[in-house]
mmCIF file of C-alpha atoms and ligand atoms in Angstrom:
data_model
loop_
_atom_site.group_PDB
_atom_site.id
_atom_site.type_symbol
_atom_site.label_atom_id
_atom_site.label_comp_id
_atom_site.label_asym_id
_atom_site.label_seq_id
_atom_site.Cartn_x
_atom_site.Cartn_y
_atom_site.Cartn_z
ATOM 1 C CA MET A 23 -0.053 -0.253 0.008
ATOM 2 C CA GLY A 24 1.477 3.372 -0.879
ATOM 3 C CA CYS A 25 2.121 6.262 2.018
ATOM 4 C CA TRP A 26 -0.988 8.264 0.468
ATOM 5 C CA ALA A 27 -3.979 5.033 0.991
ATOM 6 C CA ALA A 28 -2.596 4.458 4.439
ATOM 7 C CA GLU A 29 -3.152 7.541 6.314
ATOM 8 C CA LYS A 30 -6.442 6.660 5.801
ATOM 9 C CA ARG A 31 -6.158 3.890 8.500
ATOM 10 C CA ALA A 32 -3.400 5.611 10.259
ATOM 11 C CA ASP A 33 -5.412 9.323 11.673
ATOM 12 C CA ARG A 34 -7.581 6.737 14.141
ATOM 13 C CA ALA A 35 -6.715 7.681 17.203
ATOM 14 C CA ARG A 36 -4.119 5.131 19.323
ATOM 15 C CA PRO A 37 -1.947 5.459 22.104
ATOM 16 C CA ILE A 38 1.561 6.234 21.143
ATOM 17 C CA VAL A 39 4.169 3.876 22.338
ATOM 18 C CA LEU A 40 7.784 4.822 23.138
ATOM 19 C CA VAL A 41 10.305 1.444 23.359
ATOM 20 C CA ALA A 42 13.858 1.784 23.597
ATOM 21 C CA ALA A 43 15.654 -0.970 20.828
ATOM 22 C CA ALA A 44 19.136 -2.073 20.479
ATOM 23 C CA ALA A 45 21.052 -2.867 17.658
ATOM 24 C CA LEU A 46 24.243 -4.927 19.273
ATOM 25 C CA VAL A 47 26.989 -5.179 17.075
ATOM 26 C CA ASP A 48 29.729 -7.385 18.011
ATOM 27 C CA SER A 49 33.354 -7.521 16.417
ATOM 28 C CA ASP A 50 32.181 -9.281 13.367
ATOM 29 C CA GLY A 51 29.978 -6.565 12.443
ATOM 30 C CA ARG A 52 26.726 -8.985 13.220
ATOM 31 C CA VAL A 53 23.231 -7.883 14.605
ATOM 32 C CA LEU A 54 21.925 -9.356 17.714
ATOM 33 C CA LEU A 55 18.610 -10.628 16.962
ATOM 34 C CA ALA A 56 15.707 -12.069 19.449
ATOM 35 C CA GLN A 57 13.132 -13.961 19.313
ATOM 36 C CA ARG A 58 9.385 -13.269 20.625
ATOM 37 C CA PRO A 59 8.448 -15.956 23.145
ATOM 38 C CA GLU A 60 5.403 -17.693 22.657
ATOM 39 C CA GLY A 61 2.627 -15.883 24.683
ATOM 40 C CA LYS A 62 3.920 -12.591 23.877
ATOM 41 C CA SER A 63 2.255 -10.864 20.954
ATOM 42 C CA MET A 64 4.065 -11.352 17.546
ATOM 43 C CA ALA A 65 4.909 -14.299 19.562
ATOM 44 C CA GLY A 66 8.168 -16.099 16.917
ATOM 45 C CA LEU A 67 8.712 -12.847 14.831
ATOM 46 C CA TRP A 68 12.653 -11.796 15.710
ATOM 47 C CA GLU A 69 13.465 -8.295 16.883
ATOM 48 C CA PHE A 70 15.481 -5.835 18.298
ATOM 49 C CA PRO A 71 16.215 -6.212 22.264
ATOM 50 C CA GLY A 72 14.856 -3.778 24.079
ATOM 51 C CA GLY A 73 11.598 -2.648 25.702
ATOM 52 C CA LYS A 74 9.231 -0.090 26.731
ATOM 53 C CA VAL A 75 10.462 3.575 28.134
ATOM 54 C CA GLU A 76 8.870 3.913 31.553
ATOM 55 C CA ALA A 77 8.171 7.611 33.970
ATOM 56 C CA GLY A 78 10.866 8.986 34.448
ATOM 57 C CA GLU A 79 13.291 7.209 32.349
ATOM 58 C CA THR A 80 14.965 8.331 29.180
ATOM 59 C CA PRO A 81 15.342 5.666 26.110
ATOM 60 C CA GLU A 82 19.242 5.199 26.717
ATOM 61 C CA GLN A 83 18.090 4.709 30.496
ATOM 62 C CA ALA A 84 15.280 2.204 29.262
ATOM 63 C CA LEU A 85 17.913 0.133 27.267
ATOM 64 C CA VAL A 86 20.211 -0.119 29.779
ATOM 65 C CA ARG A 87 17.821 -1.227 31.828
ATOM 66 C CA GLU A 88 16.519 -3.716 29.346
ATOM 67 C CA LEU A 89 19.593 -5.112 28.576
ATOM 68 C CA LYS A 90 20.364 -6.232 31.853
ATOM 69 C CA GLU A 91 16.987 -7.811 32.481
ATOM 70 C CA GLU A 92 16.907 -9.207 29.456
ATOM 71 C CA LEU A 93 20.670 -10.489 28.072
ATOM 72 C CA GLY A 94 22.062 -10.072 31.367
ATOM 73 C CA ILE A 95 24.852 -7.302 30.385
ATOM 74 C CA ASP A 96 25.911 -4.045 31.445
ATOM 75 C CA THR A 97 26.212 -1.297 28.722
ATOM 76 C CA ARG A 98 25.733 2.477 29.657
ATOM 77 C CA SER A 99 23.550 5.829 28.033
ATOM 78 C CA SER A 100 27.286 7.199 26.802
ATOM 79 C CA CYS A 101 27.902 3.860 24.890
ATOM 80 C CA LEU A 102 24.284 3.717 22.916
ATOM 81 C CA ALA A 103 24.605 5.807 19.387
ATOM 82 C CA PRO A 104 21.293 7.031 18.007
ATOM 83 C CA ILE A 105 20.800 5.738 14.451
ATOM 84 C CA ALA A 106 17.464 5.341 13.338
ATOM 85 C CA PHE A 107 14.053 5.304 14.692
ATOM 86 C CA ALA A 108 10.562 3.033 13.498
ATOM 87 C CA SER A 109 7.358 4.758 13.935
ATOM 88 C CA HIS A 110 4.389 2.523 13.328
ATOM 89 C CA SER A 111 0.530 1.984 13.464
ATOM 90 C CA TYR A 112 -0.603 -1.202 14.817
ATOM 91 C CA ASP A 113 -3.962 -2.045 15.724
ATOM 92 C CA ASP A 114 -3.968 -1.078 19.285
ATOM 93 C CA PHE A 115 -1.287 1.878 19.534
ATOM 94 C CA HIS A 116 1.499 3.596 17.454
ATOM 95 C CA LEU A 117 4.715 2.605 18.141
ATOM 96 C CA LEU A 118 7.585 4.988 18.307
ATOM 97 C CA MET A 119 11.177 3.066 18.628
ATOM 98 C CA PRO A 120 14.511 4.527 18.803
ATOM 99 C CA LEU A 121 16.696 2.191 17.444
ATOM 100 C CA PHE A 122 20.500 2.554 19.255
ATOM 101 C CA ALA A 123 23.735 1.643 18.092
ATOM 102 C CA CYS A 124 25.719 -0.328 21.110
ATOM 103 C CA ARG A 125 29.432 -2.073 20.278
ATOM 104 C CA ILE A 126 30.131 -1.803 24.053
ATOM 105 C CA TRP A 127 28.841 -3.872 26.916
ATOM 106 C CA GLU A 128 30.265 -5.784 29.886
ATOM 107 C CA GLY A 129 29.823 -9.643 29.968
ATOM 108 C CA ASN A 130 27.926 -12.528 27.772
ATOM 109 C CA VAL A 131 24.663 -12.084 26.264
ATOM 110 C CA THR A 132 22.872 -14.654 27.984
ATOM 111 C CA ALA A 133 18.615 -15.698 27.056
ATOM 112 C CA LEU A 134 17.678 -14.784 30.872
ATOM 113 C CA GLU A 135 13.975 -14.660 29.914
ATOM 114 C CA GLY A 136 13.986 -17.951 27.378
ATOM 115 C CA GLN A 137 14.405 -16.235 24.681
ATOM 116 C CA LYS A 138 16.447 -17.575 21.050
ATOM 117 C CA PHE A 139 18.948 -15.450 19.926
ATOM 118 C CA ALA A 140 20.470 -14.584 16.751
ATOM 119 C CA TRP A 141 23.669 -12.849 15.469
ATOM 120 C CA VAL A 142 23.057 -11.711 11.999
ATOM 121 C CA ARG A 143 24.506 -9.789 9.121
ATOM 122 C CA PRO A 144 23.065 -6.698 8.341
ATOM 123 C CA MET A 145 22.863 -8.178 4.535
ATOM 124 C CA ARG A 146 20.630 -11.320 6.241
ATOM 125 C CA LEU A 147 18.746 -9.620 8.311
ATOM 126 C CA ARG A 148 15.712 -9.673 5.451
ATOM 127 C CA ASP A 149 15.921 -13.978 6.184
ATOM 128 C CA TYR A 150 14.415 -13.514 9.563
ATOM 129 C CA ASP A 151 10.384 -12.280 10.199
ATOM 130 C CA MET A 152 10.165 -9.012 12.170
ATOM 131 C CA PRO A 153 7.504 -7.280 13.235
ATOM 132 C CA PRO A 154 6.389 -4.723 10.524
ATOM 133 C CA ALA A 155 7.400 -1.530 12.510
ATOM 134 C CA ASP A 156 10.954 -3.170 11.734
ATOM 135 C CA GLU A 157 10.940 -3.952 8.278
ATOM 136 C CA PRO A 158 11.882 -0.004 7.002
ATOM 137 C CA LEU A 159 14.755 -0.427 9.924
ATOM 138 C CA VAL A 160 16.247 -3.313 8.052
ATOM 139 C CA ALA A 161 17.577 -1.339 4.524
ATOM 140 C CA LEU A 162 18.924 1.184 6.908
ATOM 141 C CA LEU A 163 20.852 -1.156 8.846
ATOM 142 C CA ARG A 164 22.441 -2.679 6.125
ATOM 143 C CA ASP A 165 23.812 0.858 4.756
ATOM 144 C CA LEU A 166 24.753 2.379 8.270
ATOM 145 C CA LEU A 167 26.369 -0.708 10.230
HETATM 146 N N1 LIG B 4 12.094 -4.960 22.374
HETATM 147 C C1 LIG B 4 11.460 -4.748 20.560
HETATM 148 N N2 LIG B 4 9.739 -4.561 20.679
HETATM 149 C C2 LIG B 4 9.463 -4.347 19.185
HETATM 150 C C3 LIG B 4 10.278 -4.231 18.215
HETATM 151 N N3 LIG B 4 9.739 -4.048 16.914
HETATM 152 C C4 LIG B 4 7.993 -3.872 17.566
HETATM 153 O O1 LIG B 4 7.368 -3.593 16.870
HETATM 154 N N4 LIG B 4 8.212 -4.381 18.918
HETATM 155 C C5 LIG B 4 6.716 -3.712 19.481
HETATM 156 C C6 LIG B 4 6.514 -5.063 20.689
HETATM 157 C C7 LIG B 4 6.023 -5.046 21.102
HETATM 158 O O2 LIG B 4 4.614 -3.988 21.344
HETATM 159 C C8 LIG B 4 6.878 -3.088 22.030
HETATM 160 C C9 LIG B 4 8.024 -4.116 22.895
HETATM 161 O O3 LIG B 4 7.083 -4.160 24.303
HETATM 162 P P1 LIG B 4 7.891 -4.580 25.516
HETATM 163 O O4 LIG B 4 9.238 -5.201 25.090
HETATM 164 O O5 LIG B 4 8.679 -3.571 26.654
HETATM 165 O O6 LIG B 4 6.609 -5.667 26.000
HETATM 166 P P2 LIG B 4 5.984 -7.140 25.381
HETATM 167 O O7 LIG B 4 7.450 -8.009 24.160
HETATM 168 O O8 LIG B 4 5.874 -8.046 26.400
HETATM 169 O O9 LIG B 4 5.481 -6.717 24.761
HETATM 170 P P3 LIG B 4 3.714 -6.456 24.392
HETATM 171 O O10 LIG B 4 3.566 -7.968 24.948
HETATM 172 O O11 LIG B 4 3.253 -5.693 25.893
HETATM 173 O O12 LIG B 4 2.871 -6.152 23.045
HETATM 174 O O13 LIG B 4 7.508 -3.053 20.830
HETATM 175 C C10 LIG B 4 11.679 -4.255 18.253
HETATM 176 O O14 LIG B 4 12.499 -4.310 17.037
HETATM 177 N N5 LIG B 4 12.246 -4.872 19.198
#
């Protein structure tokens, strides 16, 4: 659907949900994707680690917290470089998702919430089914990373 036609669907009021997400990049230039577990919305799709920004948090603080909770790694706001964002209307909310590149962290990536992980070369991101909001980010990452 073209952008003009999509406008008609998008003008319904929906809450904006702010989610901070990370493109963790390892020393080989691969990006971490996590598979959304059964029982969650969009189960089985591959996403960038992250989560909702809570009241009083900056997106960077939320991401530092989420990366610790989900992956068991430590990083810092100053190690998060904003590179892109997604702005996408789902049926019941509008997702606004800044995406930060992160190349420096401490600790080993661990599936603390039972997720599956994949380290993916930017050129291969298309091989993974991702949430619709993420699709425009995939093309950007191939150029940016
Ligand atoms: N972390 C992350 N979330 C994403 C991506 N793409 C995308 O549409 N989302 C959506 C899925 C969720 O609706 C929301 C993230 O919320 P969350 O991680 O804090 O909570 P959740 O998985 O429990 O989501 P939900 O069940 O409440 O929908 O953003 C992505 O690449 N990374």
